[in-house]
Coordinates of C-alpha atoms and ligand atoms in Angstrom, one line a residue:
M21 CA -1.9 -22.2 29.1
S22 CA 0.0 -25.3 28.2
E23 CA -1.9 -28.5 27.9
Q24 CA -2.6 -30.5 31.1
G25 CA -3.8 -33.9 30.5
N26 CA -7.1 -34.3 28.7
S27 CA -9.9 -33.3 31.1
P28 CA -11.0 -29.7 31.7
K29 CA -10.9 -27.3 28.8
H30 CA -9.7 -24.5 30.9
A31 CA -7.2 -24.0 33.7
E32 CA -7.6 -22.1 37.0
A33 CA -6.4 -18.6 37.1
T34 CA -3.8 -19.0 39.7
L35 CA -0.5 -17.1 40.1
E36 CA 1.2 -20.3 39.1
T37 CA -0.7 -20.6 35.9
M38 CA -0.1 -17.0 35.0
R39 CA 3.6 -17.4 35.6
R40 CA 3.6 -20.3 33.3
V41 CA 2.0 -18.2 30.6
F42 CA 5.0 -15.9 30.7
T43 CA 7.8 -18.4 31.2
L44 CA 7.2 -21.9 29.9
P45 CA 9.0 -24.2 32.3
E46 CA 12.2 -25.9 30.9
N47 CA 10.6 -29.4 31.1
E48 CA 7.7 -28.4 28.9
R49 CA 9.6 -26.9 26.0
S50 CA 8.3 -29.8 23.9
T51 CA 4.9 -28.2 24.1
L52 CA 6.2 -25.2 22.4
S53 CA 7.8 -27.1 19.5
R54 CA 4.7 -29.2 19.1
L55 CA 2.5 -26.1 18.8
D56 CA 5.0 -24.6 16.5
R57 CA 5.1 -27.6 14.3
E58 CA 1.3 -27.9 14.2
I59 CA 0.8 -24.3 13.3
S60 CA 3.5 -24.2 10.7
E61 CA 2.3 -27.3 9.0
N62 CA -1.2 -26.1 8.9
L63 CA -0.2 -22.7 7.6
L64 CA 2.1 -24.1 4.9
G65 CA -0.8 -26.4 3.8
F66 CA -3.1 -23.5 3.7
L67 CA -0.7 -21.4 1.6
K68 CA 0.0 -24.3 -0.8
D69 CA -3.6 -24.3 -1.9
R70 CA -3.5 -22.4 -5.1
V71 CA -7.0 -21.2 -4.8
V72 CA -8.3 -17.9 -3.4
T73 CA -10.6 -18.4 -0.5
G74 CA -14.3 -18.4 -1.5
D75 CA -16.5 -15.4 -1.4
I76 CA -16.3 -13.7 1.9
A77 CA -20.0 -13.8 2.6
P78 CA -20.1 -11.3 5.5
A79 CA -23.2 -12.7 7.2
N80 CA -21.9 -16.2 7.5
L81 CA -18.4 -15.1 8.5
E82 CA -19.6 -12.7 11.2
R83 CA -21.6 -15.4 12.9
D84 CA -18.3 -17.0 14.0
F85 CA -17.2 -13.8 15.6
Q86 CA -20.4 -12.7 17.2
S87 CA -19.9 -13.5 20.9
T88 CA -18.7 -10.7 23.1
E89 CA -18.7 -12.9 26.2
L90 CA -15.2 -13.7 27.5
P91 CA -14.7 -17.1 29.3
E92 CA -14.3 -16.7 33.0
H93 CA -11.3 -19.0 33.2
P94 CA -8.1 -19.1 31.1
L95 CA -8.4 -21.3 28.1
F96 CA -5.7 -23.8 27.1
V97 CA -3.5 -22.6 24.3
S98 CA -4.4 -25.8 22.3
E99 CA -8.1 -24.8 22.5
Q100 CA -7.4 -21.4 21.1
V101 CA -5.1 -22.8 18.4
E102 CA -8.0 -25.0 17.3
F103 CA -10.2 -22.0 17.0
L104 CA -7.6 -20.0 15.1
L105 CA -6.9 -22.8 12.6
N106 CA -10.5 -23.6 12.0
K107 CA -12.2 -20.2 12.1
V108 CA -9.5 -17.7 11.3
V109 CA -6.8 -19.3 9.2
A110 CA -9.3 -21.4 7.2
Q111 CA -11.4 -18.4 6.5
S112 CA -8.7 -15.9 5.4
V113 CA -7.5 -14.9 2.0
R114 CA -4.5 -16.6 0.3
T115 CA -2.8 -13.4 -0.7
A116 CA 0.2 -15.5 -1.6
S117 CA -1.6 -17.5 -4.3
P118 CA -0.2 -17.0 -7.8
S119 CA -3.7 -16.6 -9.1
F120 CA -4.5 -13.8 -6.6
V121 CA -3.6 -10.9 -8.9
G122 CA -6.0 -8.3 -7.8
H123 CA -4.4 -6.4 -4.9
M124 CA -1.2 -5.0 -3.7
T125 CA -0.7 -7.3 -0.7
S126 CA 2.3 -9.3 -1.7
A127 CA 3.2 -13.0 -1.4
L128 CA 6.0 -13.4 1.2
P129 CA 9.4 -15.1 0.7
Y130 CA 9.6 -18.2 2.9
F131 CA 12.4 -16.7 5.1
M132 CA 10.0 -14.2 6.5
F133 CA 8.2 -16.8 8.6
P134 CA 11.2 -17.8 10.8
L135 CA 12.7 -14.3 10.8
A136 CA 9.5 -12.7 11.9
K137 CA 9.8 -14.8 15.1
I138 CA 12.9 -12.9 16.1
M139 CA 11.1 -9.6 15.9
M140 CA 8.1 -11.0 17.8
T141 CA 10.2 -12.7 20.5
L142 CA 12.4 -9.7 21.2
N143 CA 9.5 -7.3 21.1
Q144 CA 11.6 -4.2 20.8
N145 CA 10.0 -0.8 20.8
V146 CA 11.8 1.5 18.4
V147 CA 10.3 4.7 19.8
K148 CA 13.5 5.0 21.9
I149 CA 16.9 3.4 22.3
E150 CA 16.2 2.3 25.9
T151 CA 13.7 -0.2 24.5
S152 CA 15.4 -1.1 21.2
K153 CA 19.2 -0.6 21.3
A154 CA 20.5 -2.1 18.0
F155 CA 17.1 -1.8 16.4
T156 CA 17.4 2.0 16.4
P157 CA 20.6 2.2 14.3
L158 CA 19.4 -0.7 12.2
E159 CA 16.3 1.2 11.3
R160 CA 18.3 4.3 10.4
Q161 CA 20.5 2.1 8.2
V162 CA 17.4 0.8 6.3
I163 CA 16.2 4.4 5.9
G164 CA 19.7 5.3 4.6
I165 CA 19.6 2.4 2.1
L166 CA 16.2 3.5 0.7
H167 CA 17.3 7.2 0.7
R168 CA 20.3 6.2 -1.4
L169 CA 18.1 4.2 -3.8
I170 CA 16.2 7.4 -4.5
Y171 CA 18.6 10.3 -4.1
E172 CA 22.0 8.6 -4.8
F173 CA 24.1 11.1 -2.8
D174 CA 27.7 10.2 -2.3
E175 CA 29.4 8.2 0.4
T176 CA 30.3 11.3 2.4
F177 CA 26.7 12.3 2.6
Y178 CA 25.6 9.0 4.0
D179 CA 28.6 8.7 6.3
K180 CA 27.5 12.0 7.8
W181 CA 23.7 11.6 8.0
T182 CA 22.7 7.9 8.2
Q183 CA 23.2 7.6 11.9
S184 CA 22.9 11.3 12.7
F185 CA 20.5 11.6 15.6
Q186 CA 19.7 15.4 15.4
Q187 CA 18.5 14.9 11.8
S188 CA 16.8 12.1 10.0
L189 CA 16.9 10.9 6.4
G190 CA 13.4 9.7 6.9
V191 CA 11.1 7.7 9.1
F192 CA 9.6 4.3 9.3
C193 CA 5.9 3.8 9.9
S194 CA 3.1 1.3 9.5
G195 CA 2.4 2.0 5.8
G196 CA 2.0 4.4 2.9
T197 CA -0.9 6.3 4.5
I198 CA 1.1 7.4 7.6
A199 CA 4.1 8.0 5.3
N200 CA 2.1 10.4 3.2
V201 CA 0.7 12.1 6.3
T202 CA 4.2 12.5 7.7
G203 CA 5.7 13.8 4.5
L204 CA 3.0 16.4 4.1
W205 CA 2.9 17.2 7.8
A206 CA 6.6 18.2 7.5
A207 CA 5.7 20.2 4.4
R208 CA 3.0 22.1 6.2
N209 CA 5.2 22.9 9.1
T210 CA 7.9 24.1 6.8
V211 CA 5.7 26.1 4.4
L212 CA 3.9 27.7 7.4
G213 CA 7.0 27.6 9.6
P214 CA 8.3 30.2 12.1
R215 CA 9.1 33.6 10.6
G216 CA 10.1 36.7 12.6
D217 CA 7.9 36.8 15.7
F218 CA 5.6 34.2 14.3
P219 CA 6.3 30.8 16.1
G220 CA 5.1 28.7 13.2
V221 CA 2.0 26.5 12.6
Q222 CA 3.2 23.8 14.9
R223 CA 2.7 26.1 17.9
A224 CA 0.2 28.7 16.7
G225 CA -2.1 26.4 14.6
I226 CA -3.6 26.8 11.1
A227 CA -5.8 29.9 11.6
A228 CA -2.9 32.0 13.0
A229 CA -0.5 30.7 10.4
L230 CA -2.9 31.6 7.5
R231 CA -3.3 35.1 9.0
H232 CA 0.4 35.6 9.4
Y233 CA 1.1 34.5 5.8
G234 CA -1.8 36.5 4.4
L235 CA -3.6 33.5 2.9
D236 CA -7.2 32.4 2.9
D237 CA -6.4 28.7 2.7
I238 CA -3.6 26.3 1.9
A239 CA -3.8 23.5 -0.7
I240 CA -2.4 20.2 -1.7
L241 CA -2.5 19.3 -5.5
V242 CA -2.5 15.8 -6.9
S243 CA -3.9 14.2 -10.1
R244 CA -7.2 12.4 -10.3
R245 CA -5.2 9.2 -9.7
G246 CA -4.1 10.3 -6.2
H247 CA -4.5 7.8 -3.4
Y248 CA -7.4 8.3 -1.0
S249 CA -4.9 8.6 1.9
L250 CA -4.2 12.2 0.6
R251 CA -7.7 13.1 1.4
K252 CA -7.3 11.8 4.9
T253 CA -4.1 13.8 5.1
T254 CA -5.8 17.1 4.4
D255 CA -8.3 16.3 7.1
V256 CA -5.7 15.3 9.7
L257 CA -3.5 18.4 8.9
G258 CA -6.4 20.7 9.4
L259 CA -6.7 21.8 5.8
G260 CA -10.0 20.0 5.0
H261 CA -10.9 17.8 2.1
D262 CA -11.8 20.8 -0.1
Q263 CA -8.1 21.8 0.0
L264 CA -7.1 18.6 -1.8
H265 CA -7.3 19.9 -5.4
V266 CA -7.6 17.3 -8.0
V267 CA -5.8 18.0 -11.3
D268 CA -6.9 16.5 -14.6
I269 CA -5.0 13.7 -16.3
N270 CA -4.1 12.9 -19.9
A271 CA -5.1 9.7 -21.7
K272 CA -2.3 7.8 -20.0
H273 CA -3.7 8.7 -16.6
Q274 CA -0.7 11.0 -15.8
I275 CA -1.1 14.5 -14.5
D276 CA -1.7 17.1 -17.2
I277 CA 1.1 19.7 -16.5
N278 CA -0.9 22.5 -18.2
A279 CA -3.9 21.8 -16.1
L280 CA -1.6 21.8 -13.0
R281 CA -0.3 25.3 -13.9
Q282 CA -3.8 26.5 -14.6
K283 CA -5.0 25.2 -11.2
I284 CA -2.2 26.9 -9.4
A285 CA -3.0 30.2 -11.1
D286 CA -6.7 29.8 -10.1
L287 CA -5.7 29.1 -6.5
R288 CA -3.5 32.1 -6.4
R289 CA -6.4 34.4 -7.5
Q290 CA -8.3 33.0 -4.6
R291 CA -5.5 33.7 -2.2
I292 CA -5.0 30.0 -1.6
G293 CA -1.3 29.0 -1.1
V294 CA 0.0 25.8 -2.6
M295 CA 1.6 23.9 0.2
A296 CA 2.5 20.8 -1.8
I297 CA 2.3 19.2 -5.2
V298 CA 2.1 15.4 -5.0
G299 CA 3.5 13.3 -7.9
I300 CA 2.5 9.6 -8.2
A301 CA 5.0 6.9 -9.0
G302 CA 2.8 3.9 -9.6
A303 CA -0.9 4.9 -9.2
T304 CA -2.9 2.4 -7.2
E305 CA -5.5 1.8 -9.9
T306 CA -3.5 2.0 -13.1
G307 CA 0.2 1.8 -12.2
S308 CA 0.8 5.0 -14.1
V309 CA 3.7 7.3 -13.3
D310 CA 3.4 11.1 -13.4
P311 CA 6.0 13.2 -15.3
L312 CA 7.9 13.8 -12.1
D313 CA 10.6 16.0 -13.7
A314 CA 8.1 18.5 -15.1
M315 CA 6.3 18.5 -11.8
A316 CA 9.5 19.2 -9.9
D317 CA 10.0 22.2 -12.2
V318 CA 6.6 23.6 -11.3
A319 CA 7.1 23.0 -7.6
Q320 CA 10.4 24.7 -7.7
E321 CA 9.0 27.7 -9.6
I322 CA 6.3 28.3 -7.0
G323 CA 8.3 27.3 -3.9
A324 CA 6.0 24.4 -3.0
H325 CA 7.0 21.2 -1.4
F326 CA 7.2 18.3 -3.9
H327 CA 6.1 15.0 -2.5
V328 CA 6.2 11.8 -4.5
D329 CA 3.9 9.0 -3.6
A330 CA 5.9 6.0 -4.6
A331 CA 4.2 3.7 -2.1
W332 CA 3.8 1.1 -4.9
G333 CA 6.2 2.0 -7.6
G334 CA 9.3 3.1 -5.6
P335 CA 11.2 -0.3 -6.0
T336 CA 11.0 0.2 -9.8
L337 CA 14.2 2.1 -9.1
F338 CA 16.0 -1.2 -8.7
S339 CA 15.5 -1.9 -12.4
S340 CA 18.1 -0.4 -14.7
R341 CA 15.6 -1.1 -17.5
Y342 CA 12.6 0.8 -16.0
K343 CA 14.1 3.3 -13.5
H344 CA 13.9 6.0 -16.1
L345 CA 10.1 6.0 -15.7
L346 CA 10.7 7.6 -12.3
K347 CA 13.1 10.3 -13.5
G348 CA 12.7 13.4 -11.4
I349 CA 11.9 11.5 -8.2
E350 CA 15.4 12.5 -7.0
R351 CA 14.2 16.1 -7.0
A352 CA 11.3 15.4 -4.6
D353 CA 11.5 16.9 -1.1
S354 CA 9.9 13.7 0.3
V355 CA 9.1 10.3 -1.1
T356 CA 6.8 7.6 0.3
I357 CA 7.7 3.9 -0.2
D358 CA 5.7 1.0 1.2
A359 CA 7.9 -1.9 2.2
H360 CA 4.9 -4.2 2.5
K361 CA 4.2 -3.9 -1.2
Q362 CA 7.1 -4.4 -3.6
L363 CA 9.8 -5.0 -1.0
Y364 CA 7.9 -8.1 0.0
V365 CA 7.9 -7.8 3.7
P366 CA 4.8 -8.5 6.0
V367 CA 2.1 -5.9 6.2
G368 CA 2.9 -3.0 8.5
A369 CA 6.0 -1.4 7.0
G370 CA 6.1 2.0 5.2
M371 CA 8.7 4.7 4.9
V372 CA 9.0 8.4 4.0
L373 CA 12.4 9.7 2.9
F374 CA 13.4 13.3 3.0
K375 CA 15.9 14.9 0.7
N376 CA 17.0 17.4 3.3
P377 CA 18.1 15.8 6.5
E378 CA 16.9 18.8 8.4
A379 CA 13.3 18.6 7.1
L380 CA 12.0 16.4 9.9
C381 CA 13.0 18.9 12.6
S382 CA 9.9 20.8 11.7
I383 CA 7.7 18.1 13.3
E384 CA 10.0 17.3 16.2
H385 CA 8.3 16.5 19.5
H386 CA 9.7 15.9 23.0
A387 CA 8.5 14.4 26.2
N388 CA 10.3 14.6 29.4
Y389 CA 10.1 11.0 30.5
I390 CA 10.8 9.5 27.1
I391 CA 12.2 11.6 24.4
R392 CA 14.3 14.3 25.9
Q393 CA 15.8 17.3 24.1
G394 CA 18.8 16.2 22.1
S395 CA 18.0 12.5 22.5
R396 CA 19.0 9.9 19.9
D397 CA 15.5 8.4 19.9
I398 CA 13.8 7.9 16.6
G399 CA 10.5 8.6 18.3
K400 CA 11.0 12.3 18.2
H401 CA 10.3 12.4 14.4
T402 CA 7.5 9.9 14.2
L403 CA 3.7 10.3 14.2
E404 CA 3.3 6.9 15.8
G405 CA 4.6 6.2 19.3
T406 CA 5.4 2.6 20.1
R407 CA 6.5 0.8 17.0
P408 CA 7.7 -2.7 16.2
G409 CA 11.2 -3.6 14.9
M410 CA 9.8 -4.1 11.4
A411 CA 13.0 -2.6 10.0
M412 CA 14.7 -5.9 10.8
L413 CA 12.5 -7.6 8.2
V414 CA 13.1 -4.9 5.6
H415 CA 16.8 -5.1 6.3
S416 CA 16.6 -8.9 5.8
A417 CA 14.6 -8.8 2.6
L418 CA 16.9 -6.1 1.2
H419 CA 20.0 -8.3 1.9
I420 CA 18.5 -11.7 1.1
I421 CA 16.8 -10.7 -2.1
G422 CA 19.4 -8.0 -2.9
K423 CA 19.5 -5.3 -5.6
K424 CA 19.7 -7.9 -8.4
G425 CA 16.9 -9.9 -7.0
Y426 CA 14.6 -6.9 -6.8
E427 CA 15.6 -5.9 -10.3
L428 CA 14.6 -9.3 -11.5
L429 CA 11.2 -9.2 -9.7
I430 CA 10.4 -5.8 -11.0
D431 CA 11.4 -6.6 -14.6
L432 CA 9.4 -9.8 -14.3
G433 CA 6.2 -8.0 -13.1
I434 CA 6.4 -5.3 -15.8
G435 CA 7.2 -7.8 -18.5
K436 CA 4.3 -10.0 -17.5
A437 CA 1.9 -7.0 -17.5
G438 CA 3.0 -6.3 -21.1
Q439 CA 2.5 -10.0 -22.0
F440 CA -1.0 -10.0 -20.4
A441 CA -1.9 -6.9 -22.3
K442 CA -0.9 -8.7 -25.6
M443 CA -2.9 -11.7 -24.6
I444 CA -6.0 -9.6 -24.0
K445 CA -5.6 -7.8 -27.4
A446 CA -5.3 -11.1 -29.1
T447 CA -8.8 -12.0 -28.1
S448 CA -11.9 -10.7 -29.8
D449 CA -14.0 -10.3 -26.6
F450 CA -11.7 -8.5 -24.2
E451 CA -10.1 -5.0 -24.4
V452 CA -7.3 -3.3 -22.5
V453 CA -8.6 -0.1 -20.9
T454 CA -5.3 1.2 -19.4
E455 CA -2.0 0.0 -20.9
P456 CA 0.5 -1.1 -18.3
Q457 CA 3.2 1.5 -17.7
T458 CA 4.4 -0.6 -14.8
N459 CA 3.0 -3.9 -13.5
I460 CA -0.7 -2.9 -13.2
L461 CA -3.2 -2.9 -16.0
T462 CA -7.0 -2.6 -16.4
Y463 CA -9.2 -4.3 -18.9
R464 CA -12.8 -5.4 -19.5
Y465 CA -15.0 -7.9 -21.3
V466 CA -16.6 -6.6 -24.5
P467 CA -18.7 -9.2 -26.3
A468 CA -19.3 -8.8 -30.0
E469 CA -22.8 -7.3 -29.6
A470 CA -21.3 -4.4 -27.5
R471 CA -18.2 -4.0 -29.7
R472 CA -20.4 -3.3 -32.7
I473 CA -22.1 -0.4 -30.9
L474 CA -18.8 1.0 -29.5
E475 CA -17.3 1.0 -33.0
S476 CA -20.2 2.5 -35.0
G477 CA -23.0 3.6 -32.7
T478 CA -24.0 7.2 -31.8
D479 CA -22.5 8.8 -28.7
A480 CA -25.7 8.1 -26.8
A481 CA -25.6 4.5 -27.9
K482 CA -22.0 4.1 -26.8
A483 CA -22.8 5.6 -23.4
E484 CA -25.6 3.2 -23.0
A485 CA -23.5 0.2 -24.0
N486 CA -20.8 1.3 -21.6
E487 CA -23.3 1.5 -18.7
I488 CA -24.3 -2.1 -19.5
L489 CA -20.7 -3.2 -19.9
S490 CA -19.9 -1.7 -16.5
E491 CA -22.6 -3.7 -14.9
L492 CA -21.4 -6.8 -16.7
T493 CA -17.9 -6.3 -15.5
E494 CA -19.0 -6.0 -12.0
S495 CA -21.1 -9.1 -12.2
I496 CA -18.2 -11.1 -13.7
Q497 CA -15.9 -10.0 -11.0
K498 CA -18.3 -11.0 -8.3
E499 CA -18.9 -14.4 -9.9
Q500 CA -15.1 -14.9 -10.1
R501 CA -14.6 -13.9 -6.5
T502 CA -17.4 -16.2 -5.3
A503 CA -16.0 -19.2 -7.2
G504 CA -12.7 -18.4 -5.5
K505 CA -10.4 -20.1 -8.0
T506 CA -8.7 -16.8 -9.1
F507 CA -9.0 -13.2 -8.1
V508 CA -8.8 -9.9 -9.9
S509 CA -10.1 -6.6 -8.4
R510 CA -12.3 -4.0 -10.1
T511 CA -12.4 -0.2 -10.0
R512 CA -14.0 2.7 -11.9
L513 CA -11.9 4.9 -14.2
E514 CA -12.6 7.9 -16.4
S515 CA -12.1 6.9 -20.0
A516 CA -10.5 9.5 -22.4
R517 CA -11.9 7.5 -25.3
Y518 CA -15.5 8.0 -24.1
G519 CA -15.4 11.7 -23.1
G520 CA -14.2 11.1 -19.6
K521 CA -17.1 8.8 -18.6
L522 CA -16.5 6.4 -15.8
L523 CA -16.1 2.7 -16.8
T524 CA -16.0 -0.3 -14.5
V525 CA -12.8 -2.3 -15.2
F526 CA -10.9 -5.3 -14.0
R527 CA -7.7 -4.4 -12.3
V528 CA -4.7 -6.7 -12.2
V529 CA -1.5 -6.3 -10.2
L530 CA 1.3 -8.5 -11.2
A531 CA 3.9 -8.8 -8.5
N532 CA 3.9 -12.4 -7.6
P533 CA 6.8 -14.1 -9.4
L534 CA 4.9 -17.4 -9.4
T535 CA 2.1 -16.1 -11.5
T536 CA 2.5 -17.8 -14.9
R537 CA 1.2 -17.1 -18.4
Q538 CA -0.9 -20.1 -18.0
I539 CA -2.6 -18.7 -14.9
L540 CA -3.3 -15.4 -16.8
S541 CA -4.8 -17.3 -19.7
D542 CA -6.9 -19.4 -17.3
I543 CA -8.2 -16.2 -15.7
L544 CA -9.4 -14.9 -19.1
E545 CA -10.9 -18.2 -19.9
E546 CA -12.8 -18.3 -16.6
Q547 CA -14.0 -14.7 -17.0
R548 CA -15.2 -15.4 -20.6
G549 CA -17.2 -18.3 -19.1
Y550 CA -19.0 -16.0 -16.7
G551 CA -19.4 -13.4 -19.4
E552 CA -21.0 -15.7 -21.9
K553 CA -23.4 -17.1 -19.2
L554 CA -24.3 -13.6 -18.0
I555 CA -25.0 -12.1 -21.4
H556 CA -27.6 -14.8 -22.1
D557 CA -29.1 -14.0 -18.7
G558 CA -30.3 -10.7 -19.9
F559 CA -27.4 -8.4 -20.9
L560 CA -27.8 -9.4 -24.5
T561 CA -31.4 -8.4 -24.7
R562 CA -30.5 -5.0 -23.2
L563 CA -27.6 -4.5 -25.6
A564 CA -29.9 -5.4 -28.6
A565 CA -32.4 -2.9 -27.4
I566 CA -30.0 0.0 -27.8
A567 CA -31.0 2.2 -30.7
T568 CA -27.9 2.8 -32.8
Ligands
PLP7 C1 -0.9 1.5 -1.1 C2 -0.8 3.0 -1.4 C3 -0.9 3.9 -0.4 C4 -1.3 3.6 1.0 O1 -0.5 2.8 1.7 P1 -1.0 1.9 2.9 O2 0.2 1.1 3.2 O3 -2.1 1.1 2.4 O4 -1.3 2.8 4.0 C5 -0.7 5.2 -0.8 N1 -0.4 5.6 -2.0 C6 -0.3 4.7 -3.0 C7 0.1 5.1 -4.4 C8 -0.5 3.3 -2.7 O5 -0.4 2.4 -3.7

């Protein structure tokens, strides 16, 4: 409702008030601009604060959202705005803060705020042309641009396929998870596709498909660094978690090609077919990139689908300096890229690109009222139904930031990760755990007392010290999060140096161009402060008690 004087807090639910909700009368437009201004100013003020929001103490937070009772009468918009600003905005996370370097949720360029309004106001539904018109070819264009970034086919190819409606160069979706599911769904339907009288897995289901192909099971292979969305994928596709086979990694957290071959041989003996091999281009925890070329060779030899999960690292291809890291990606049958990570668009935009424009036909679906046979609607190739016109924002970012802009951002992030690693090594009480191959690195705090044991202790002593250090790392990260000045995340990784044992480490993701060296050095200083305090609170005694 729009504001009506100062008295009651709610309006009456009449037809008239409901009409006004949908069409604000001409003479009350000022209400809209006032609201707009108020919200924008509040948001910009919120974003400007360089501090991450304080610890999200669940119990306190939940109290504000406890009530399940809905007011009987319509609330005034101004009432709701007050609630939103005080309880929701004020208690959210400043993912845009330059000292928020712990997660993959990116800061947004300012132009997204006004441009997002276009998308919201038009509210197009890209599932079909009747509800999206220009947004459909626009989305195909964006898919074409990203396809070209990966596969670099010639002009003739893109002239022919970009706007082709029988085939698709890829699909847009809400994120990397759905992109991975879609890529591997197409893979499943192709590998277990129609043959002779057999109508294919899409119609006959997994059990009949396995019988027809003479297999006991069908597997997906990925390294230990694979994203957890792949586990969900095996569930959704009817394979089951056990058919996600995890392959060992080398010291750089890349898939071990020999172990991959060995695993394939083992599976073959058990009559388990390899449906797909998944390469990682920018692992979520370490930023490491698999040897994609060698993986493509293996996939080709055994006739498996080769999927590359480049949700994070895909945009590295914009950098002439670093694109060589992803060499072999152009041989992938399908590639996942998240636009809401390193393309800097708002959350809710992912893509999967297919080398073969016919590949998506294997998952095609039709419905009489909406997506008829031979229709031009994108919806026939998507897992999701109704979808927003997010492609508009990706198109905008791609053009406003441009190839050179992305190249700069990528180079900046990777460069900064290298510098941060150097800064860490220059200290005597921190150590890098995984060197940055791209713009992600992990490290931990190792005070002198622990360092001594790790350098010259027995294996048992080292293991004990590492356990204590893992607890210490966790405690430091929690202290830091609670203080809310800066933020890094933490994860647990196998360490080649300590016989594959799991270590808790700090994880830093460097994609915000406003993160400076000074901020990174402040982060170390702050962590050192917590570390020194914590070791005197008991960790020191425990370290001293270890028999070396
Ligand atoms: C983020 C990420 C995903 C999942 O993407 P969502 O957008 O969170 O669904 C998958 N794989 C990798 C490597 C990622 O970094």
